[in-house]
Amino acid sequence: MGRDSITKIRHRSIQLPGTKGKCAKFKAQRIFNHQSEKMALRLCQPLLASKASPTTTIRLRRFSVQSCIVDPIQSRKLVLSVKEKLEKELPSLPVGKNGRDDEDMILRFLKDRKFSVEEAVSKLTKAIKWRQEFGVSKLSEEAVKHVAQTGKACVHDFLDVTGRPVLIVVASKHFHSAQNPAENEKLCVLLIEKALRKLPPGKEQILVLFDLRGFGIDNADLTLLTFVLDVFYYYYPKRLGQVLLVEAPFVFEPFWQLAKPLLKSYASLVRFCSVETVRLEYFTEATMPASFRG
């Protein structure tokens, strides 16, 4: 569904001081969009490089920096570094689950920021403050009951075959012109929180399933989609495992072309598929959502 942008990969060598090892590998990619013919160059800098290391020739290749391999001991040290830095510089931030001393949360943000302490602290601080301002801990079913009654979104009772909680969105039941935008946003966050509470031990990510059967132009809502993507990207990093776009009709194509640039790093998580694929690959007969049964 939708043709991918024409992509060309260019290799080049550059000299940078203070880089060595696996974490010093660069990747860059020139992306050529067949519609606008505009070029963008994304360059990710090396992480955890020693200031004392010599100048190194780095090979630019593909799109993003390679994942840094951090052993459990080093990972633990970095978590404590973030924790201590937040305690020292921002003692007024809340503590406890989803607070400045939540080590599981700190580790996710470190992974998201390729184990850069400074970047993790910055992003985590914004996320904690957002949770306070948005009132995440105070959200309730009662607060969103009017928009929830539409049945346009819910958390499935069962996990998928890989053990992920499933958030189901029925696009044909969403009408942005007839529903309160603020309530829509609250419903989205409430359902994300509800899905995360269903995570079994050892699991960190959820599956989001968009049922696009019956989708029409009145159901398209780029503003809400932007909000949801921003919420996952900035405040719930490493929580989105996969996004399924099920039975996308032809009328979805223009909306998809507008939505693709907003996906950022989540583009690789999106899969267009059929109802049959959902049945065969993501659920058992006992755990399948009722709306996807034959």
Short mmCIF file of C-alpha atoms in Angstrom, two decimals:
data_model
loop_
_atom_site.label_atom_id
_atom_site.label_comp_id
_atom_site.label_asym_id
_atom_site.label_seq_id
_atom_site.Cartn_x
_atom_site.Cartn_y
_atom_site.Cartn_z
CA MET A 1 0.00 0.00 0.00
CA GLY A 2 1.68 3.21 -1.11
CA ARG A 3 4.95 3.27 -3.04
CA ASP A 4 8.08 3.73 -0.99
CA SER A 5 10.25 6.75 -1.61
CA ILE A 6 13.19 6.18 -3.92
CA THR A 7 16.21 5.69 -1.72
CA LYS A 8 19.87 5.99 -2.57
CA ILE A 9 22.65 5.23 -0.18
CA ARG A 10 25.94 7.10 -0.44
CA HIS A 11 29.16 6.10 1.32
CA ARG A 12 31.74 8.60 2.46
CA SER A 13 34.61 8.81 4.95
CA ILE A 14 35.09 11.62 7.45
CA GLN A 15 37.59 12.40 10.19
CA LEU A 16 36.24 12.87 13.70
CA PRO A 17 38.19 13.23 16.93
CA GLY A 18 37.41 11.17 19.98
CA THR A 19 35.89 8.11 18.35
CA LYS A 20 36.72 4.42 18.50
CA GLY A 21 35.16 0.98 18.70
CA LYS A 22 31.76 -0.26 17.60
CA CYS A 23 29.93 2.73 19.06
CA ALA A 24 31.88 5.05 16.76
CA LYS A 25 30.35 3.74 13.56
CA PHE A 26 28.31 6.20 11.60
CA LYS A 27 25.48 5.60 9.22
CA ALA A 28 24.00 8.17 6.93
CA GLN A 29 21.42 8.00 4.21
CA ARG A 30 20.37 10.36 1.49
CA ILE A 31 16.65 10.03 1.00
CA PHE A 32 15.17 11.12 -2.29
CA ASN A 33 11.41 11.53 -2.33
CA HIS A 34 9.97 10.74 -5.76
CA GLN A 35 7.23 13.32 -5.27
CA SER A 36 9.13 16.37 -4.04
CA GLU A 37 12.67 15.45 -5.23
CA LYS A 38 13.97 16.95 -2.01
CA MET A 39 16.96 15.45 -0.32
CA ALA A 40 17.53 15.01 3.39
CA LEU A 41 20.66 13.78 5.11
CA ARG A 42 20.35 12.20 8.50
CA LEU A 43 23.53 11.83 10.50
CA CYS A 44 23.82 10.23 13.89
CA GLN A 45 26.90 11.02 15.97
CA PRO A 46 28.89 8.37 17.85
CA LEU A 47 28.00 7.69 21.43
CA LEU A 48 30.04 6.96 24.53
CA ALA A 49 33.27 7.85 22.73
CA SER A 50 36.27 8.70 24.90
CA LYS A 51 37.50 12.28 24.70
CA ALA A 52 41.03 11.00 24.83
CA SER A 53 40.71 8.63 21.88
CA PRO A 54 42.58 9.49 18.66
CA THR A 55 41.13 10.78 15.42
CA THR A 56 39.41 7.96 13.57
CA THR A 57 38.22 7.58 10.00
CA ILE A 58 34.52 6.76 10.12
CA ARG A 59 32.55 5.13 7.31
CA LEU A 60 29.10 6.63 6.74
CA ARG A 61 26.69 3.94 5.72
CA ARG A 62 22.92 3.69 5.49
CA PHE A 63 20.55 5.43 7.89
CA SER A 64 21.28 5.50 11.62
CA VAL A 65 23.98 4.83 14.14
CA GLN A 66 24.54 1.16 15.00
CA SER A 67 23.27 0.02 18.36
CA CYS A 68 25.93 0.30 21.05
CA ILE A 69 26.58 -2.94 22.85
CA VAL A 70 26.42 -2.19 26.57
CA ASP A 71 26.96 -5.00 29.05
CA PRO A 72 24.73 -5.32 32.15
CA ILE A 73 27.37 -3.83 34.47
CA GLN A 74 27.88 -0.76 32.31
CA SER A 75 24.13 -0.47 31.78
CA ARG A 76 23.60 -0.49 35.55
CA LYS A 77 26.20 2.25 36.00
CA LEU A 78 24.50 4.43 33.40
CA VAL A 79 21.09 3.94 35.05
CA LEU A 80 22.55 5.05 38.38
CA SER A 81 24.22 8.02 36.69
CA VAL A 82 20.88 9.20 35.30
CA LYS A 83 19.17 8.55 38.62
CA GLU A 84 21.76 10.53 40.59
CA LYS A 85 21.78 13.37 38.09
CA LEU A 86 17.99 13.74 38.28
CA GLU A 87 18.05 13.59 42.07
CA LYS A 88 20.71 16.29 42.23
CA GLU A 89 19.43 18.64 39.53
CA LEU A 90 15.66 18.05 39.64
CA PRO A 91 14.74 16.91 43.15
CA SER A 92 11.21 18.29 42.76
CA LEU A 93 10.30 15.67 40.16
CA PRO A 94 8.06 12.89 41.53
CA VAL A 95 9.52 9.55 42.56
CA GLY A 96 8.12 6.04 42.37
CA LYS A 97 6.72 4.32 39.31
CA ASN A 98 7.18 6.54 36.23
CA GLY A 99 9.14 8.96 38.40
CA ARG A 100 12.75 10.13 38.38
CA ASP A 101 13.96 7.08 40.35
CA ASP A 102 12.09 4.45 38.30
CA GLU A 103 15.05 2.38 37.10
CA ASP A 104 13.09 0.40 34.51
CA MET A 105 11.87 3.64 32.97
CA ILE A 106 15.37 5.13 33.08
CA LEU A 107 16.79 2.09 31.27
CA ARG A 108 14.21 2.36 28.48
CA PHE A 109 15.06 6.00 27.92
CA LEU A 110 18.77 5.19 27.92
CA LYS A 111 18.22 2.51 25.27
CA ASP A 112 16.15 4.96 23.26
CA ARG A 113 18.96 7.55 23.43
CA LYS A 114 21.68 4.99 22.62
CA PHE A 115 22.89 5.15 26.23
CA SER A 116 23.71 8.85 26.20
CA VAL A 117 23.19 10.00 29.80
CA GLU A 118 22.66 13.65 28.89
CA GLU A 119 20.09 12.88 26.19
CA ALA A 120 18.29 10.35 28.38
CA VAL A 121 18.06 12.84 31.25
CA SER A 122 16.68 15.52 28.94
CA LYS A 123 14.06 13.28 27.34
CA LEU A 124 13.08 11.61 30.61
CA THR A 125 12.66 14.97 32.34
CA LYS A 126 10.28 16.16 29.63
CA ALA A 127 8.32 12.90 29.84
CA ILE A 128 7.89 13.08 33.61
CA LYS A 129 6.81 16.72 33.43
CA TRP A 130 4.36 15.88 30.64
CA ARG A 131 2.80 13.13 32.74
CA GLN A 132 2.20 15.68 35.49
CA GLU A 133 0.79 18.35 33.17
CA PHE A 134 -1.42 15.93 31.24
CA GLY A 135 -2.63 14.32 34.44
CA VAL A 136 -1.85 10.77 33.36
CA SER A 137 -2.21 9.32 36.86
CA LYS A 138 -5.65 10.92 37.23
CA LEU A 139 -7.13 9.60 33.98
CA SER A 140 -10.18 7.39 34.44
CA GLU A 141 -12.82 5.56 32.43
CA GLU A 142 -15.36 8.07 33.71
CA ALA A 143 -13.39 11.00 32.28
CA VAL A 144 -13.56 9.58 28.75
CA LYS A 145 -16.82 7.63 28.88
CA HIS A 146 -18.55 9.63 26.13
CA VAL A 147 -15.85 9.03 23.54
CA ALA A 148 -15.15 5.50 24.79
CA GLN A 149 -18.78 4.53 24.23
CA THR A 150 -18.24 4.88 20.48
CA GLY A 151 -16.29 1.63 20.59
CA LYS A 152 -13.58 3.06 18.39
CA ALA A 153 -10.71 1.87 20.56
CA CYS A 154 -10.08 -0.66 23.30
CA VAL A 155 -7.46 -2.88 24.87
CA HIS A 156 -8.02 -6.51 23.88
CA ASP A 157 -8.65 -8.99 26.69
CA PHE A 158 -5.92 -11.33 25.47
CA LEU A 159 -2.26 -11.01 24.49
CA ASP A 160 -1.01 -11.77 20.98
CA VAL A 161 1.00 -14.93 20.29
CA THR A 162 4.26 -13.23 21.32
CA GLY A 163 2.84 -12.09 24.65
CA ARG A 164 2.17 -8.45 23.80
CA PRO A 165 -0.92 -6.53 24.97
CA VAL A 166 -3.05 -5.41 22.02
CA LEU A 167 -4.60 -1.98 21.51
CA ILE A 168 -7.33 -2.14 18.83
CA VAL A 169 -8.50 0.95 16.95
CA VAL A 170 -11.61 0.76 14.74
CA ALA A 171 -11.05 3.68 12.38
CA SER A 172 -14.55 3.68 10.89
CA LYS A 173 -15.98 4.68 14.30
CA HIS A 174 -13.81 7.78 14.66
CA PHE A 175 -15.29 11.10 13.50
CA HIS A 176 -13.03 13.98 14.51
CA SER A 177 -15.61 16.63 13.58
CA ALA A 178 -18.20 15.17 15.95
CA GLN A 179 -16.01 14.23 18.92
CA ASN A 180 -14.13 16.25 21.52
CA PRO A 181 -10.39 16.41 20.61
CA ALA A 182 -9.30 16.64 24.25
CA GLU A 183 -11.33 13.55 25.16
CA ASN A 184 -9.85 11.70 22.19
CA GLU A 185 -6.35 12.46 23.44
CA LYS A 186 -7.19 11.38 26.98
CA LEU A 187 -8.70 8.14 25.67
CA CYS A 188 -5.52 7.40 23.71
CA VAL A 189 -3.26 7.89 26.72
CA LEU A 190 -5.61 5.99 29.04
CA LEU A 191 -5.61 3.00 26.68
CA ILE A 192 -1.83 3.06 26.31
CA GLU A 193 -1.51 3.02 30.09
CA LYS A 194 -4.07 0.22 30.34
CA ALA A 195 -2.22 -1.85 27.74
CA LEU A 196 1.10 -1.36 29.52
CA ARG A 197 -0.42 -2.59 32.78
CA LYS A 198 -1.18 -5.89 31.00
CA LEU A 199 2.48 -6.49 30.13
CA PRO A 200 3.63 -9.88 31.41
CA PRO A 201 7.03 -10.18 33.12
CA GLY A 202 9.89 -9.76 30.66
CA LYS A 203 7.80 -7.96 28.04
CA GLU A 204 8.05 -4.23 27.31
CA GLN A 205 6.13 -3.57 24.10
CA ILE A 206 2.55 -3.51 22.85
CA LEU A 207 0.89 -4.22 19.51
CA VAL A 208 -1.38 -1.57 17.99
CA LEU A 209 -3.93 -2.86 15.49
CA PHE A 210 -5.81 -0.43 13.24
CA ASP A 211 -8.92 -2.04 11.76
CA LEU A 212 -9.35 -0.03 8.54
CA ARG A 213 -12.37 -1.86 7.18
CA GLY A 214 -14.97 0.73 6.26
CA PHE A 215 -12.49 3.62 6.55
CA GLY A 216 -13.69 6.80 4.82
CA ILE A 217 -12.50 10.35 4.41
CA ASP A 218 -14.55 11.47 7.43
CA ASN A 219 -12.52 9.10 9.60
CA ALA A 220 -9.15 10.61 8.68
CA ASP A 221 -7.66 12.64 11.53
CA LEU A 222 -4.07 13.73 10.98
CA THR A 223 -4.10 15.89 14.12
CA LEU A 224 -4.93 12.99 16.42
CA LEU A 225 -2.49 10.70 14.63
CA THR A 226 0.26 13.28 15.15
CA PHE A 227 -0.60 13.43 18.85
CA VAL A 228 -0.46 9.63 19.22
CA LEU A 229 2.86 9.33 17.40
CA ASP A 230 4.38 12.15 19.46
CA VAL A 231 3.16 10.51 22.66
CA PHE A 232 4.86 7.23 21.78
CA TYR A 233 8.03 8.89 20.48
CA TYR A 234 8.61 11.40 23.26
CA TYR A 235 6.91 9.91 26.32
CA TYR A 236 6.67 6.15 25.76
CA PRO A 237 9.88 5.22 23.91
CA LYS A 238 10.54 1.54 23.31
CA ARG A 239 6.90 0.70 24.07
CA LEU A 240 5.54 0.32 20.54
CA GLY A 241 6.35 -3.11 19.18
CA GLN A 242 4.39 -3.13 15.92
CA VAL A 243 1.55 -1.36 14.13
CA LEU A 244 -0.81 -3.35 11.92
CA LEU A 245 -2.90 -1.56 9.29
CA VAL A 246 -5.55 -4.14 8.49
CA GLU A 247 -7.51 -4.20 5.21
CA ALA A 248 -6.61 -0.65 4.19
CA PRO A 249 -8.98 0.48 1.40
CA PHE A 250 -7.98 2.52 -1.63
CA VAL A 251 -9.34 5.71 -0.03
CA PHE A 252 -6.73 5.32 2.73
CA GLU A 253 -3.87 5.89 0.27
CA PRO A 254 -3.89 9.75 0.27
CA PHE A 255 -4.06 9.82 4.07
CA TRP A 256 -1.19 7.34 4.27
CA GLN A 257 0.98 9.53 2.04
CA LEU A 258 0.45 12.41 4.48
CA ALA A 259 0.98 10.22 7.53
CA LYS A 260 4.20 8.47 6.48
CA PRO A 261 6.53 11.44 7.11
CA LEU A 262 5.21 11.69 10.68
CA LEU A 263 6.24 8.16 11.59
CA LYS A 264 9.92 8.95 12.18
CA SER A 265 11.64 5.82 13.49
CA TYR A 266 8.34 3.96 13.70
CA ALA A 267 8.05 3.54 9.93
CA SER A 268 9.77 0.15 10.09
CA LEU A 269 7.20 -1.06 12.64
CA VAL A 270 4.22 -0.59 10.31
CA ARG A 271 2.78 -3.55 8.44
CA PHE A 272 -0.14 -3.57 6.01
CA CYS A 273 -1.94 -6.88 6.24
CA SER A 274 -5.22 -8.71 5.81
CA VAL A 275 -7.67 -10.05 8.36
CA GLU A 276 -6.47 -13.53 7.44
CA THR A 277 -2.89 -12.58 8.35
CA VAL A 278 -4.07 -11.30 11.73
CA ARG A 279 -5.87 -14.59 12.34
CA LEU A 280 -3.00 -16.82 11.31
CA GLU A 281 0.02 -14.94 12.65
CA TYR A 282 -1.03 -12.93 15.68
CA PHE A 283 -3.69 -14.84 17.60
CA THR A 284 -4.87 -18.31 18.42
CA GLU A 285 -8.47 -19.36 17.95
CA ALA A 286 -9.06 -18.79 21.65
CA THR A 287 -7.48 -15.32 21.84
CA MET A 288 -8.63 -13.84 18.53
CA PRO A 289 -10.68 -10.59 18.73
CA ALA A 290 -14.35 -11.27 18.00
CA SER A 291 -14.40 -8.82 15.08
CA PHE A 292 -11.69 -10.83 13.31
CA ARG A 293 -13.31 -14.23 13.54
CA GLY A 294 -14.55 -15.83 10.36
#
